[in-house]
mmCIF file of C-alpha atoms in Angstrom:
data_model
loop_
_atom_site.group_PDB
_atom_site.id
_atom_site.type_symbol
_atom_site.label_atom_id
_atom_site.label_comp_id
_atom_site.label_asym_id
_atom_site.label_seq_id
_atom_site.Cartn_x
_atom_site.Cartn_y
_atom_site.Cartn_z
ATOM 1 C CA MET A 1 113.924 80.247 98.136
ATOM 2 C CA ALA A 2 110.338 80.631 98.122
ATOM 3 C CA GLU A 3 110.529 81.468 102.004
ATOM 4 C CA PHE A 4 113.115 84.345 101.182
ATOM 5 C CA CYS A 5 110.450 85.699 98.434
ATOM 6 C CA LYS A 6 107.823 85.651 100.771
ATOM 7 C CA GLN A 7 109.479 87.263 103.908
ATOM 8 C CA PHE A 8 111.528 89.851 101.597
ATOM 9 C CA ASN A 9 107.981 91.009 99.842
ATOM 10 C CA GLU A 10 106.350 91.376 103.669
ATOM 11 C CA ALA A 11 109.158 93.369 105.016
ATOM 12 C CA SER A 12 109.294 95.635 101.606
ATOM 13 C CA GLU A 13 105.530 96.146 100.790
ATOM 14 C CA ASN A 14 105.201 99.518 103.106
ATOM 15 C CA LEU A 15 108.891 100.565 102.577
ATOM 16 C CA TYR A 16 108.456 102.017 99.315
ATOM 17 C CA GLU A 17 106.595 102.030 96.030
ATOM 18 C CA LYS A 18 105.607 98.856 94.065
ATOM 19 C CA GLY A 19 108.467 98.239 91.303
ATOM 20 C CA THR A 20 110.864 100.542 93.590
ATOM 21 C CA PRO A 21 114.539 98.666 93.031
ATOM 22 C CA VAL A 22 116.079 98.207 96.463
ATOM 23 C CA GLY A 23 119.459 96.957 97.823
ATOM 24 C CA VAL A 24 119.215 93.826 99.473
ATOM 25 C CA LYS A 25 122.007 92.215 101.969
ATOM 26 C CA LEU A 26 121.640 88.479 102.333
ATOM 27 C CA SER A 27 123.015 86.100 104.891
ATOM 28 C CA ALA A 28 122.816 82.603 104.221
ATOM 29 C CA PHE A 29 123.885 80.304 106.675
ATOM 30 C CA SER A 30 124.526 76.366 106.396
ATOM 31 C CA ASP A 31 122.126 75.241 108.526
ATOM 32 C CA ARG A 32 119.542 76.796 105.864
ATOM 33 C CA THR A 33 118.385 79.671 107.800
ATOM 34 C CA PHE A 34 119.260 83.207 106.472
ATOM 35 C CA LYS A 35 118.845 86.871 107.350
ATOM 36 C CA PHE A 36 118.483 90.016 104.872
ATOM 37 C CA ASP A 37 118.218 93.465 105.361
ATOM 38 C CA VAL A 38 116.267 95.882 102.895
ATOM 39 C CA ARG A 39 118.092 98.533 101.874
ATOM 40 C CA SER A 40 117.252 102.053 99.997
ATOM 41 C CA PRO A 41 116.881 102.514 96.177
ATOM 42 C CA PRO A 42 119.882 103.672 94.383
ATOM 43 C CA THR A 43 120.915 106.997 94.661
ATOM 44 C CA SER A 44 120.562 107.252 90.710
ATOM 45 C CA TYR A 45 117.099 106.105 90.698
ATOM 46 C CA LEU A 46 116.231 108.767 93.520
ATOM 47 C CA ILE A 47 117.763 111.379 91.203
ATOM 48 C CA LEU A 48 116.212 109.976 88.331
ATOM 49 C CA LYS A 49 112.806 109.928 90.124
ATOM 50 C CA ALA A 50 113.392 113.343 91.813
ATOM 51 C CA ALA A 51 113.939 115.207 88.315
ATOM 52 C CA GLY A 52 111.217 113.724 86.493
ATOM 53 C CA MET A 53 113.231 111.763 84.091
ATOM 54 C CA GLU A 54 113.042 108.008 83.137
ATOM 55 C CA LYS A 55 116.444 107.603 82.148
ATOM 56 C CA GLY A 56 119.254 109.623 82.466
ATOM 57 C CA PRO A 57 121.238 110.647 78.795
ATOM 58 C CA ALA A 58 123.600 108.476 77.250
ATOM 59 C CA GLN A 59 126.605 110.832 77.540
ATOM 60 C CA PRO A 60 126.205 113.136 80.248
ATOM 61 C CA SER A 61 127.692 116.867 79.391
ATOM 62 C CA PRO A 62 129.338 118.797 82.083
ATOM 63 C CA GLU A 63 128.268 121.950 79.864
ATOM 64 C CA ARG A 64 124.630 121.135 79.259
ATOM 65 C CA ALA A 65 122.351 119.962 82.298
ATOM 66 C CA SER A 66 119.816 116.906 81.278
ATOM 67 C CA GLY A 67 117.743 117.575 84.188
ATOM 68 C CA TYR A 68 117.175 119.605 87.509
ATOM 69 C CA ILE A 69 116.320 118.865 91.366
ATOM 70 C CA THR A 70 116.204 121.150 94.148
ATOM 71 C CA PRO A 71 118.265 121.257 97.423
ATOM 72 C CA GLU A 72 115.347 120.116 98.956
ATOM 73 C CA ALA A 73 115.117 116.887 96.966
ATOM 74 C CA VAL A 74 118.916 116.328 97.806
ATOM 75 C CA TYR A 75 118.081 117.046 101.261
ATOM 76 C CA GLU A 76 115.330 114.121 101.278
ATOM 77 C CA ILE A 77 117.211 111.452 99.345
ATOM 78 C CA ALA A 78 120.477 112.250 101.936
ATOM 79 C CA LYS A 79 117.748 111.321 104.799
ATOM 80 C CA MET A 80 116.540 107.911 103.237
ATOM 81 C CA LYS A 81 120.304 107.108 102.331
ATOM 82 C CA GLN A 82 121.754 107.969 105.683
ATOM 83 C CA LYS A 83 119.526 105.396 106.986
ATOM 84 C CA ASP A 84 121.247 102.752 105.445
ATOM 85 C CA GLU A 85 123.682 100.457 107.528
ATOM 86 C CA MET A 86 126.920 101.673 106.101
ATOM 87 C CA ARG A 87 126.302 105.564 106.396
ATOM 88 C CA TRP A 88 124.446 105.991 109.742
ATOM 89 C CA HIS A 89 127.566 107.318 111.273
ATOM 90 C CA LEU A 90 128.012 110.236 108.537
ATOM 91 C CA PRO A 91 126.556 113.549 108.730
ATOM 92 C CA LEU A 92 123.779 114.200 106.939
ATOM 93 C CA GLU A 93 125.888 117.309 104.842
ATOM 94 C CA GLY A 94 128.450 114.639 103.666
ATOM 95 C CA VAL A 95 125.810 112.396 102.593
ATOM 96 C CA ALA A 96 123.893 115.273 100.671
ATOM 97 C CA LYS A 97 127.534 116.359 98.948
ATOM 98 C CA SER A 98 127.480 112.831 97.972
ATOM 99 C CA VAL A 99 124.177 112.789 96.275
ATOM 100 C CA VAL A 100 125.113 116.105 94.710
ATOM 101 C CA GLY A 101 128.306 114.599 93.193
ATOM 102 C CA THR A 102 126.243 111.566 91.951
ATOM 103 C CA ALA A 103 123.592 113.873 90.219
ATOM 104 C CA ARG A 104 126.639 115.808 88.645
ATOM 105 C CA SER A 105 128.177 112.791 87.040
ATOM 106 C CA MET A 106 124.435 111.840 85.719
ATOM 107 C CA GLY A 107 124.020 115.235 84.232
ATOM 108 C CA VAL A 108 121.533 116.743 86.845
ATOM 109 C CA ARG A 109 121.952 120.149 88.279
ATOM 110 C CA VAL A 110 121.098 121.019 91.354
ATOM 111 C CA ARG A 111 119.014 124.094 91.682
ATOM 112 C CA GLU A 112 116.136 126.628 93.587
ATOM 113 C CA ALA A 113 112.686 126.109 92.038
ATOM 114 C CA GLN A 114 112.598 130.003 90.869
ATOM 115 C CA ASP A 115 115.588 129.237 88.914
ATOM 116 C CA GLU A 116 113.446 126.745 87.069
ATOM 117 C CA ALA A 117 111.135 129.137 85.738
ATOM 118 C CA ASP A 118 114.027 131.361 84.414
ATOM 119 C CA ALA A 119 115.463 128.240 82.732
ATOM 120 C CA GLU A 120 112.557 127.615 80.925
ATOM 121 C CA GLU A 121 112.520 131.111 79.482
ATOM 122 C CA GLU A 122 116.049 131.402 78.403
ATOM 123 C CA LYS A 123 115.030 128.191 76.011
ATOM 124 C CA LYS A 124 112.560 129.941 74.569
#
């Protein structure tokens, strides 16, 4: 176990910021050896970070958005998620649609940056 922790820390220290949750696929063998694969952070974490939110709403509303991200942020998240083992064969557009769907289920909307200024004025 200590050996895994040591190797995991070495493998993941340059990938993401410290404290970022990541997925790990761990294969342990009967001869006490192991192999692991560090995956990207959860999509929901990346969406919240891009939206500047600490946590999502307790009950997301389809009528009212709790946060916003730009199409560029969706593209960056999709590029990061496409590198995962199970998504390498999917087109970037398909992964981006998945990111948008996850954002929508969290109450986060996708819109252009200039639309954000308009929305701020609507709130006033």
